[in-house]
Tab-separated table of C-alpha atoms in Angstrom:
chain	number	residue	atom	x	y	z
A	1	MET	CA	-32.954	-90.397	-6.757
A	2	ALA	CA	-33.991	-88.283	-3.307
A	3	THR	CA	-37.083	-86.491	-1.873
A	4	ILE	CA	-36.957	-83.349	-1.185
A	5	ALA	CA	-39.131	-81.925	1.011
A	6	VAL	CA	-39.700	-78.240	-0.119
A	7	LEU	CA	-41.604	-76.375	2.264
A	8	GLY	CA	-43.612	-72.872	2.527
A	9	THR	CA	-45.915	-70.852	2.818
A	10	LEU	CA	-47.555	-71.757	-0.749
A	11	ASP	CA	-50.242	-69.675	-0.225
A	12	SER	CA	-47.785	-65.930	-0.317
A	13	LYS	CA	-44.836	-67.503	-1.712
A	14	GLY	CA	-46.088	-70.341	-3.743
A	15	THR	CA	-44.505	-69.079	-7.154
A	16	GLU	CA	-40.966	-69.455	-5.504
A	17	HIS	CA	-41.033	-72.456	-3.651
A	18	GLY	CA	-42.620	-73.720	-7.725
A	19	PHE	CA	-39.872	-72.443	-8.789
A	20	VAL	CA	-37.682	-74.301	-6.767
A	21	ALA	CA	-39.135	-77.521	-7.047
A	22	ASP	CA	-39.132	-77.094	-10.688
A	23	LEU	CA	-35.135	-77.125	-10.387
A	24	ILE	CA	-34.808	-79.822	-8.376
A	25	ARG	CA	-36.364	-82.469	-10.770
A	26	GLN	CA	-34.311	-80.849	-13.399
A	27	ARG	CA	-31.549	-82.167	-10.936
A	28	GLY	CA	-33.140	-85.837	-11.093
A	29	HIS	CA	-34.976	-85.966	-7.667
A	30	ALA	CA	-38.273	-85.352	-6.332
A	31	PRO	CA	-39.399	-82.642	-4.897
A	32	LEU	CA	-42.212	-82.965	-2.038
A	33	LEU	CA	-43.831	-79.580	-1.501
A	34	ILE	CA	-45.491	-78.790	1.625
A	35	ASP	CA	-47.626	-76.156	2.509
A	36	VAL	CA	-47.186	-74.534	5.910
A	37	GLY	CA	-49.312	-71.396	5.051
A	38	THR	CA	-52.383	-69.881	6.828
A	39	LEU	CA	-53.430	-66.671	5.132
A	40	GLY	CA	-55.173	-68.309	2.374
A	41	PRO	CA	-54.510	-70.530	-1.191
A	42	THR	CA	-52.058	-71.843	-2.409
A	43	GLN	CA	-50.658	-70.165	-5.411
A	44	ILE	CA	-49.865	-74.341	-6.336
A	45	PRO	CA	-51.042	-77.270	-5.612
A	46	ALA	CA	-49.129	-78.876	-2.282
A	47	ASP	CA	-47.846	-82.574	-2.126
A	48	ILE	CA	-48.939	-82.485	1.459
A	49	SER	CA	-51.286	-79.460	2.646
A	50	ARG	CA	-51.543	-77.132	5.443
A	51	ASP	CA	-54.753	-79.392	6.757
A	52	GLU	CA	-52.121	-82.626	6.598
A	53	VAL	CA	-49.392	-81.118	8.428
A	54	ALA	CA	-51.894	-79.470	11.489
A	55	THR	CA	-52.674	-82.818	11.742
A	56	ALA	CA	-50.285	-84.359	11.908
A	57	GLY	CA	-48.999	-82.085	14.903
A	58	GLY	CA	-52.230	-82.519	16.671
A	59	ILE	CA	-53.589	-79.255	16.109
A	60	ASP	CA	-56.747	-78.353	14.725
A	61	LEU	CA	-56.175	-75.381	12.073
A	62	PRO	CA	-59.322	-73.597	11.288
A	63	PRO	CA	-60.206	-72.540	15.208
A	64	THR	CA	-56.381	-71.591	14.798
A	65	LEU	CA	-56.862	-69.354	11.821
A	66	SER	CA	-60.019	-68.157	13.338
A	67	ARG	CA	-58.132	-66.500	16.160
A	68	GLN	CA	-56.454	-64.609	13.146
A	69	ASP	CA	-53.532	-63.794	15.419
A	70	ARG	CA	-50.490	-64.671	13.120
A	71	GLY	CA	-47.912	-65.135	15.589
A	72	GLU	CA	-49.950	-67.817	17.084
A	73	CYS	CA	-50.659	-69.241	13.677
A	74	VAL	CA	-46.357	-69.195	12.766
A	75	ALA	CA	-46.127	-71.312	16.261
A	76	ALA	CA	-48.179	-73.447	15.652
A	77	MET	CA	-47.501	-74.330	12.122
A	78	ALA	CA	-44.000	-74.721	13.188
A	79	ASP	CA	-44.815	-77.006	15.785
A	80	ALA	CA	-46.797	-79.345	13.642
A	81	ALA	CA	-44.410	-79.586	10.157
A	82	ALA	CA	-41.766	-80.502	12.829
A	83	ALA	CA	-43.620	-83.264	13.749
A	84	LEU	CA	-44.498	-84.296	10.675
A	85	LEU	CA	-40.722	-84.377	8.309
A	86	LEU	CA	-39.621	-85.918	11.967
A	87	LYS	CA	-41.511	-88.890	11.297
A	88	LEU	CA	-40.803	-88.347	7.276
A	89	SER	CA	-37.241	-88.865	7.905
A	90	ASP	CA	-37.501	-91.312	10.100
A	91	GLN	CA	-39.362	-93.565	7.714
A	92	GLY	CA	-37.122	-92.762	4.932
A	93	ARG	CA	-39.508	-90.879	2.927
A	94	ILE	CA	-37.248	-87.557	2.637
A	95	GLN	CA	-33.832	-86.970	2.436
A	96	GLY	CA	-33.532	-83.623	2.767
A	97	VAL	CA	-35.402	-80.155	3.297
A	98	ILE	CA	-35.037	-76.936	2.154
A	99	SER	CA	-37.314	-73.607	2.755
A	100	LEU	CA	-37.979	-70.389	1.558
A	101	GLY	CA	-38.786	-66.878	3.807
A	102	GLY	CA	-39.103	-64.315	5.272
A	103	SER	CA	-39.702	-63.220	9.163
A	104	GLY	CA	-42.716	-65.951	10.190
A	105	GLY	CA	-41.427	-68.919	7.005
A	106	THR	CA	-37.890	-68.788	8.834
A	107	ALA	CA	-40.109	-69.434	12.412
A	108	ILE	CA	-41.347	-71.660	10.884
A	109	GLY	CA	-38.501	-73.583	8.217
A	110	THR	CA	-36.060	-73.012	11.020
A	111	ALA	CA	-38.105	-75.344	13.788
A	112	THR	CA	-38.996	-77.223	10.840
A	113	MET	CA	-35.004	-78.038	10.747
A	114	ARG	CA	-33.861	-77.952	14.313
A	115	ALA	CA	-35.975	-80.974	14.899
A	116	LEU	CA	-34.264	-83.043	12.380
A	117	PRO	CA	-30.982	-85.259	13.202
A	118	ILE	CA	-27.744	-83.371	12.626
A	119	GLY	CA	-26.647	-84.182	9.113
A	120	PHE	CA	-29.636	-84.580	7.489
A	121	PRO	CA	-29.374	-81.564	4.670
A	122	LYS	CA	-31.202	-78.541	5.274
A	123	VAL	CA	-31.133	-75.300	3.575
A	124	MET	CA	-32.943	-72.752	4.377
A	125	VAL	CA	-32.853	-68.979	2.235
A	126	SER	CA	-33.964	-66.282	4.640
A	127	THR	CA	-34.618	-61.962	4.649
A	128	MET	CA	-33.171	-62.588	8.234
A	129	ALA	CA	-29.724	-64.307	7.226
A	130	SER	CA	-27.465	-61.200	7.129
A	131	GLY	CA	-28.361	-60.480	10.725
A	132	ASN	CA	-27.910	-62.788	14.078
A	133	ILE	CA	-29.343	-66.522	13.395
A	134	ALA	CA	-28.224	-68.397	16.825
A	135	HIS	CA	-32.055	-68.501	18.144
A	136	TYR	CA	-32.660	-69.769	14.412
A	137	VAL	CA	-30.290	-72.196	13.666
A	138	GLY	CA	-29.822	-73.535	17.500
A	139	THR	CA	-27.225	-76.220	17.484
A	140	LYS	CA	-28.470	-77.999	14.333
A	141	ASP	CA	-26.263	-78.027	11.132
A	142	ILE	CA	-28.794	-75.439	9.347
A	143	VAL	CA	-27.393	-73.798	6.053
A	144	MET	CA	-28.853	-70.202	5.892
A	145	ILE	CA	-28.770	-68.082	2.651
A	146	PRO	CA	-29.295	-65.002	2.369
A	147	SER	CA	-31.855	-64.186	0.005
A	148	VAL	CA	-30.499	-61.145	-0.470
A	149	VAL	CA	-33.624	-59.366	-2.071
A	150	ASP	CA	-37.371	-59.955	-0.062
A	151	VAL	CA	-38.261	-63.361	-1.026
A	152	SER	CA	-41.283	-61.816	-3.190
A	153	GLY	CA	-41.329	-63.294	-6.604
A	154	LEU	CA	-39.195	-64.188	-9.189
A	155	ASN	CA	-36.301	-61.550	-10.501
A	156	ARG	CA	-33.008	-61.716	-11.997
A	157	VAL	CA	-31.654	-61.555	-8.178
A	158	SER	CA	-33.769	-64.445	-6.592
A	159	ARG	CA	-34.103	-66.667	-9.518
A	160	ILE	CA	-29.738	-66.842	-9.038
A	161	ILE	CA	-29.970	-67.308	-4.940
A	162	PHE	CA	-32.653	-69.858	-5.385
A	163	SER	CA	-30.955	-71.468	-8.253
A	164	ARG	CA	-27.460	-72.041	-6.256
A	165	ALA	CA	-29.632	-73.462	-3.146
A	166	VAL	CA	-31.375	-76.084	-5.152
A	167	GLY	CA	-27.902	-76.373	-5.845
A	168	ALA	CA	-26.820	-76.859	-2.713
A	169	ILE	CA	-29.672	-78.875	-1.434
A	170	CYS	CA	-29.066	-81.237	-4.225
A	171	GLY	CA	-25.670	-81.639	-3.935
A	172	MET	CA	-25.910	-82.269	-0.038
A	173	VAL	CA	-28.712	-85.224	-0.550
A	174	GLU	CA	-26.165	-86.465	-3.634
A	175	THR	CA	-23.662	-86.889	-1.589
A	176	GLU	CA	-22.640	-89.919	0.217
A	177	ILE	CA	-21.679	-89.722	4.190
A	178	ALA	CA	-18.832	-93.153	3.805
A	179	SER	CA	-18.938	-95.483	6.530
A	180	SER	CA	-16.382	-97.254	8.167
A	181	SER	CA	-15.862	-100.139	10.629
A	182	ALA	CA	-13.126	-98.121	11.850
A	183	ASP	CA	-15.192	-95.595	12.678
A	184	ARG	CA	-14.427	-95.356	17.234
A	185	PRO	CA	-17.904	-94.983	19.054
A	186	LEU	CA	-18.205	-91.446	20.646
A	187	ILE	CA	-17.853	-89.999	23.911
A	188	VAL	CA	-18.877	-86.020	24.523
A	189	ALA	CA	-16.733	-84.572	26.955
A	190	SER	CA	-17.540	-80.595	28.695
A	191	MET	CA	-14.296	-78.470	29.316
A	192	PHE	CA	-13.526	-75.181	30.352
A	193	GLY	CA	-10.009	-73.142	30.531
A	194	ASN	CA	-10.382	-74.179	34.116
A	195	THR	CA	-10.568	-78.157	33.192
A	196	THR	CA	-8.520	-78.215	30.596
A	197	ASP	CA	-6.123	-79.960	31.869
A	198	CYS	CA	-8.497	-83.028	33.369
A	199	ILE	CA	-10.107	-83.443	29.475
A	200	ASN	CA	-6.514	-83.823	28.240
A	201	ALA	CA	-5.800	-86.225	30.599
A	202	ALA	CA	-8.452	-88.235	29.901
A	203	ILE	CA	-8.375	-88.216	26.559
A	204	PRO	CA	-5.326	-90.582	25.820
A	205	VAL	CA	-6.961	-93.310	28.091
A	206	LEU	CA	-10.353	-93.142	26.160
A	207	GLU	CA	-9.138	-92.865	22.842
A	208	GLU	CA	-6.145	-96.212	24.324
A	209	ALA	CA	-10.122	-97.886	24.894
A	210	GLY	CA	-11.230	-97.538	21.328
A	211	TYR	CA	-13.201	-94.582	21.787
A	212	GLU	CA	-13.626	-91.207	19.706
A	213	VAL	CA	-14.301	-88.306	22.054
A	214	LEU	CA	-15.436	-84.733	20.945
A	215	VAL	CA	-14.801	-82.031	23.835
A	216	PHE	CA	-17.456	-78.960	23.779
A	217	HIS	CA	-16.704	-75.921	25.342
A	218	ALA	CA	-18.743	-75.011	28.344
A	219	THR	CA	-19.865	-71.714	26.959
A	220	GLY	CA	-23.962	-72.413	26.451
A	221	ALA	CA	-23.963	-72.612	23.072
A	222	GLY	CA	-21.120	-75.263	23.572
A	223	GLY	CA	-23.588	-77.782	26.336
A	224	LYS	CA	-26.136	-77.163	24.397
A	225	ALA	CA	-24.463	-78.342	21.074
A	226	MET	CA	-23.728	-81.698	23.442
A	227	GLU	CA	-26.764	-82.187	24.109
A	228	ALA	CA	-28.208	-81.756	21.050
A	229	LEU	CA	-25.588	-84.565	20.140
A	230	ILE	CA	-25.951	-86.664	22.989
A	231	GLU	CA	-30.489	-86.674	22.200
A	232	SER	CA	-29.285	-87.896	18.706
A	233	GLY	CA	-28.827	-91.140	19.374
A	234	MET	CA	-24.498	-90.576	18.154
A	235	VAL	CA	-23.079	-90.714	22.110
A	236	ALA	CA	-21.877	-93.832	23.491
A	237	GLY	CA	-20.613	-92.090	26.760
A	238	VAL	CA	-20.790	-88.791	28.717
A	239	LEU	CA	-17.891	-87.372	29.867
A	240	ASP	CA	-19.556	-83.918	32.067
A	241	ILE	CA	-16.435	-83.277	33.869
A	242	THR	CA	-17.157	-79.525	33.333
A	243	THR	CA	-21.127	-78.729	34.245
A	244	THR	CA	-20.475	-74.882	34.842
A	245	GLU	CA	-23.270	-73.774	32.839
A	246	TRP	CA	-25.707	-74.742	35.323
A	247	ALA	CA	-23.674	-71.689	37.409
A	248	ASP	CA	-25.027	-69.074	34.762
A	249	GLU	CA	-28.575	-70.294	34.671
A	250	LEU	CA	-28.894	-70.053	38.567
A	251	VAL	CA	-27.451	-67.004	38.812
A	252	GLY	CA	-27.448	-64.778	35.349
A	253	GLY	CA	-24.430	-64.857	34.422
A	254	VAL	CA	-23.566	-65.442	30.273
A	255	LEU	CA	-22.498	-68.578	29.656
A	256	SER	CA	-25.980	-70.714	31.153
A	257	ALA	CA	-27.289	-73.671	28.357
A	258	GLY	CA	-30.484	-73.145	28.971
A	259	PRO	CA	-32.569	-75.049	31.827
A	260	GLN	CA	-32.562	-78.110	29.964
A	261	ARG	CA	-28.286	-78.863	30.693
A	262	LEU	CA	-27.604	-82.118	32.132
A	263	GLU	CA	-31.041	-83.930	30.919
A	264	ALA	CA	-30.039	-85.278	27.192
A	265	ALA	CA	-28.328	-88.585	28.786
A	266	GLY	CA	-31.468	-89.326	30.495
A	267	LYS	CA	-33.558	-88.695	27.665
A	268	ALA	CA	-31.169	-90.937	25.479
A	269	GLY	CA	-30.390	-93.018	28.121
A	270	VAL	CA	-26.279	-93.282	28.143
A	271	PRO	CA	-23.813	-94.406	30.484
A	272	ALA	CA	-22.184	-90.741	31.969
A	273	ILE	CA	-20.095	-89.584	34.312
A	274	VAL	CA	-20.460	-86.003	36.368
A	275	VAL	CA	-18.646	-84.365	37.813
A	276	PRO	CA	-19.445	-80.747	39.283
A	277	GLY	CA	-16.413	-78.924	37.216
A	278	CYS	CA	-16.002	-75.214	37.280
A	279	LEU	CA	-19.226	-74.864	39.881
A	280	ASP	CA	-16.632	-72.300	41.711
A	281	MET	CA	-17.885	-69.331	39.422
A	282	VAL	CA	-20.272	-67.708	37.029
A	283	ASN	CA	-19.288	-65.144	33.854
A	284	PHE	CA	-19.636	-62.031	32.813
A	285	GLY	CA	-18.276	-59.583	30.460
A	286	GLY	CA	-15.884	-57.239	31.188
A	287	PRO	CA	-15.883	-55.819	34.333
A	288	GLU	CA	-17.983	-52.526	33.755
A	289	THR	CA	-21.477	-55.785	32.731
A	290	ILE	CA	-21.324	-56.807	36.447
A	291	PRO	CA	-25.322	-56.321	37.207
A	292	ASP	CA	-24.508	-53.623	40.777
A	293	LYS	CA	-26.459	-56.160	42.711
A	294	PHE	CA	-23.112	-58.248	42.942
A	295	ALA	CA	-20.332	-54.976	43.864
A	296	GLN	CA	-19.369	-56.958	46.856
A	297	ARG	CA	-18.589	-60.861	45.626
A	298	ASN	CA	-15.321	-61.646	44.953
A	299	PHE	CA	-14.551	-61.463	41.155
A	300	TYR	CA	-11.367	-62.735	39.474
A	301	ILE	CA	-11.069	-61.448	35.661
A	302	HIS	CA	-10.518	-64.458	33.638
A	303	ASN	CA	-8.755	-61.765	30.545
A	304	PRO	CA	-9.987	-58.176	29.929
A	305	GLN	CA	-13.822	-59.711	28.217
A	306	VAL	CA	-14.493	-62.046	31.194
A	307	THR	CA	-15.209	-61.458	34.738
A	308	LEU	CA	-16.002	-64.475	36.947
A	309	MET	CA	-18.043	-64.192	39.910
A	310	ARG	CA	-17.388	-67.035	42.932
A	311	THR	CA	-21.003	-68.331	44.293
A	312	SER	CA	-21.713	-68.584	47.529
A	313	PRO	CA	-22.728	-71.774	49.315
A	314	GLN	CA	-26.536	-70.402	49.453
A	315	GLU	CA	-26.445	-70.785	45.399
A	316	CYS	CA	-24.191	-74.480	45.691
A	317	ARG	CA	-26.620	-75.440	48.046
A	318	GLU	CA	-29.140	-74.815	44.825
A	319	LEU	CA	-26.721	-75.747	42.663
A	320	GLY	CA	-26.380	-79.487	44.306
A	321	ARG	CA	-30.090	-80.111	44.220
A	322	LEU	CA	-30.648	-78.811	40.669
A	323	LEU	CA	-27.709	-81.308	39.263
A	324	ALA	CA	-28.995	-84.038	41.203
A	325	GLY	CA	-32.400	-83.564	40.247
A	326	LYS	CA	-31.135	-84.171	36.346
A	327	ILE	CA	-28.907	-87.155	37.410
A	328	ASN	CA	-31.746	-88.086	39.358
A	329	GLN	CA	-33.506	-89.187	35.845
A	330	TYR	CA	-30.422	-90.879	34.286
A	331	SER	CA	-31.448	-94.460	33.406
A	332	ALA	CA	-28.448	-95.859	32.060
A	333	PRO	CA	-25.699	-96.138	34.308
A	334	VAL	CA	-23.552	-92.550	36.428
A	335	SER	CA	-21.301	-91.920	38.671
A	336	VAL	CA	-20.599	-88.800	40.392
A	337	LEU	CA	-16.948	-88.132	41.194
A	338	ILE	CA	-16.186	-85.221	43.647
A	339	PRO	CA	-12.407	-83.477	43.363
A	340	GLN	CA	-12.902	-82.118	47.337
A	341	LYS	CA	-9.484	-80.341	47.078
A	342	ALA	CA	-10.110	-78.316	43.694
A	343	ILE	CA	-13.759	-78.168	41.618
A	344	SER	CA	-11.280	-75.654	38.912
A	345	VAL	CA	-7.782	-74.197	38.972
A	346	ILE	CA	-8.519	-70.990	40.951
A	347	SER	CA	-10.518	-73.113	44.022
A	348	ALA	CA	-7.824	-74.692	44.905
A	349	ALA	CA	-5.839	-74.220	48.652
A	350	GLY	CA	-4.652	-70.428	47.926
A	351	GLY	CA	-6.461	-70.021	44.790
A	352	PRO	CA	-8.823	-66.762	44.652
A	353	PHE	CA	-11.317	-68.524	44.602
A	354	HIS	CA	-11.170	-70.920	47.149
A	355	ASP	CA	-14.049	-71.160	49.540
A	356	ALA	CA	-14.093	-74.601	51.268
A	357	GLU	CA	-17.592	-73.360	52.947
A	358	ALA	CA	-19.649	-73.388	49.396
A	359	ASP	CA	-17.463	-76.397	48.298
A	360	GLU	CA	-18.604	-78.278	51.337
A	361	ALA	CA	-21.816	-76.776	50.998
A	362	LEU	CA	-22.378	-78.024	46.892
A	363	PHE	CA	-20.851	-81.307	47.760
A	364	SER	CA	-22.814	-82.729	50.548
A	365	THR	CA	-26.161	-81.215	48.941
A	366	LEU	CA	-25.398	-83.061	45.289
A	367	ALA	CA	-24.458	-86.105	47.366
A	368	ASP	CA	-27.246	-85.741	49.488
A	369	SER	CA	-29.554	-85.462	46.542
A	370	LEU	CA	-29.025	-88.358	45.008
A	371	ARG	CA	-31.252	-91.079	44.896
A	372	ASP	CA	-29.934	-94.158	45.544
A	373	GLY	CA	-28.092	-96.916	43.060
A	374	ILE	CA	-26.486	-93.644	42.084
A	375	GLU	CA	-22.522	-94.253	42.549
A	376	VAL	CA	-20.939	-91.245	44.590
A	377	ARG	CA	-16.779	-91.341	44.438
A	378	TRP	CA	-15.081	-89.128	47.176
A	379	GLU	CA	-12.117	-87.683	45.849
A	380	ASP	CA	-9.098	-86.437	48.103
A	381	ARG	CA	-7.286	-84.573	44.529
A	382	GLU	CA	-8.072	-81.499	42.724
A	383	ILE	CA	-10.048	-81.627	39.511
A	384	ASN	CA	-7.181	-81.208	36.909
A	385	ASP	CA	-5.366	-83.890	39.004
A	386	PRO	CA	-3.932	-86.585	36.473
A	387	SER	CA	-5.264	-89.268	38.383
A	388	PHE	CA	-8.118	-88.086	39.129
A	389	ALA	CA	-8.627	-87.928	35.468
A	390	LYS	CA	-7.711	-91.110	34.318
A	391	LEU	CA	-9.796	-92.013	37.485
A	392	CYS	CA	-13.226	-90.256	35.380
A	393	ALA	CA	-12.141	-92.160	31.863
A	394	ARG	CA	-12.082	-96.314	33.801
A	395	THR	CA	-14.918	-95.338	35.712
A	396	LEU	CA	-17.012	-93.968	32.240
A	397	MET	CA	-15.548	-97.042	30.238
A	398	GLU	CA	-17.063	-99.240	33.142
A	399	ASN	CA	-20.249	-98.430	33.707
A	400	ILE	CA	-20.262	-98.058	29.209
A	401	ARG	CA	-19.790	-102.089	30.233
A	402	VAL	CA	-22.518	-102.460	32.753
A	403	ASP	CA	-24.959	-100.991	29.982
A	404	ALA	CA	-23.754	-103.194	27.510
A	405	ASP	CA	-23.979	-106.130	29.981
A	406	SER	CA	-27.246	-105.049	30.817
A	407	LYS	CA	-29.341	-105.427	27.260
């Protein structure tokens, strides 16, 4: 028997969550009703009250309510519920979570689910699930089920949707994930079209050494997903060849992974290698999407939907400082490898993005801004040179070995 958290605003949608709880009991599992409402008294009894949720999150609920700012209340309860459910999960007291909601309930429910580890069963039935749900799901494996009708009472449609959702969450908690002694330690790698050859040459070296390599496309969402997996504790090493998302974050391109990119390895204490791969480019859509202020810059049309802009020497200096600031926080062994001849396919000599001044600004600022104790390897090679790729793989494995020996 599993315990499934049934999280919701039990003041406005208590009847619906009670229906879900009853179905979970019928399946032989134990529902744990958690109230995150802030408007009025609950329609059904809660196993964990809103005051207990608030206490777990360190917020003072009555003053929050007295401000009568619904958005503020939703944000406060989302943070508090996330803290509570993460604690319950870590303690093994819950094995899954399900929630039903409109816009406010979805904000609370999915914020809570995003705090839980990848692989933890999560189901959200929502009125918002038929549109763009990227900001609700983030980088986590949340199952979003459109409610079709509003989550407002029980009717012939909502009973069907809620029942199927219960079947989904119960099926998830009932499914055993086979663990095998053959499972190999994980290495995550960042890749772009302009660094594909590098990653493809590095992977066999790592696989032959007994690692499994997961590759993430550095398109913003890919970088966020990689960072989330690193933070989950599942990763043994980070092959961060393609740090291009920072160029988009700094300059205003469309493939930013946010200001937290490159932080996870430091927080999780995971050995890494970092390469300034594809920091020569900022990504935009078609040419018509490029802001007017960049009209005089150097562009390369990658395809009809993607236009690349060459980073300037000034931007490259700032990128060097930004990367060093992140890398300086790493506690596990980390090495920075600099391919001096090219950081992408198109930045090599004779290529459309070849700019020796910009490269030098990036490389020298990055190296000079790193703290003592971080290895910097200057390599007179292009990033996609197979020998450089193999060096990256071997350096990462050495960092993993050194980290293991120190523990």
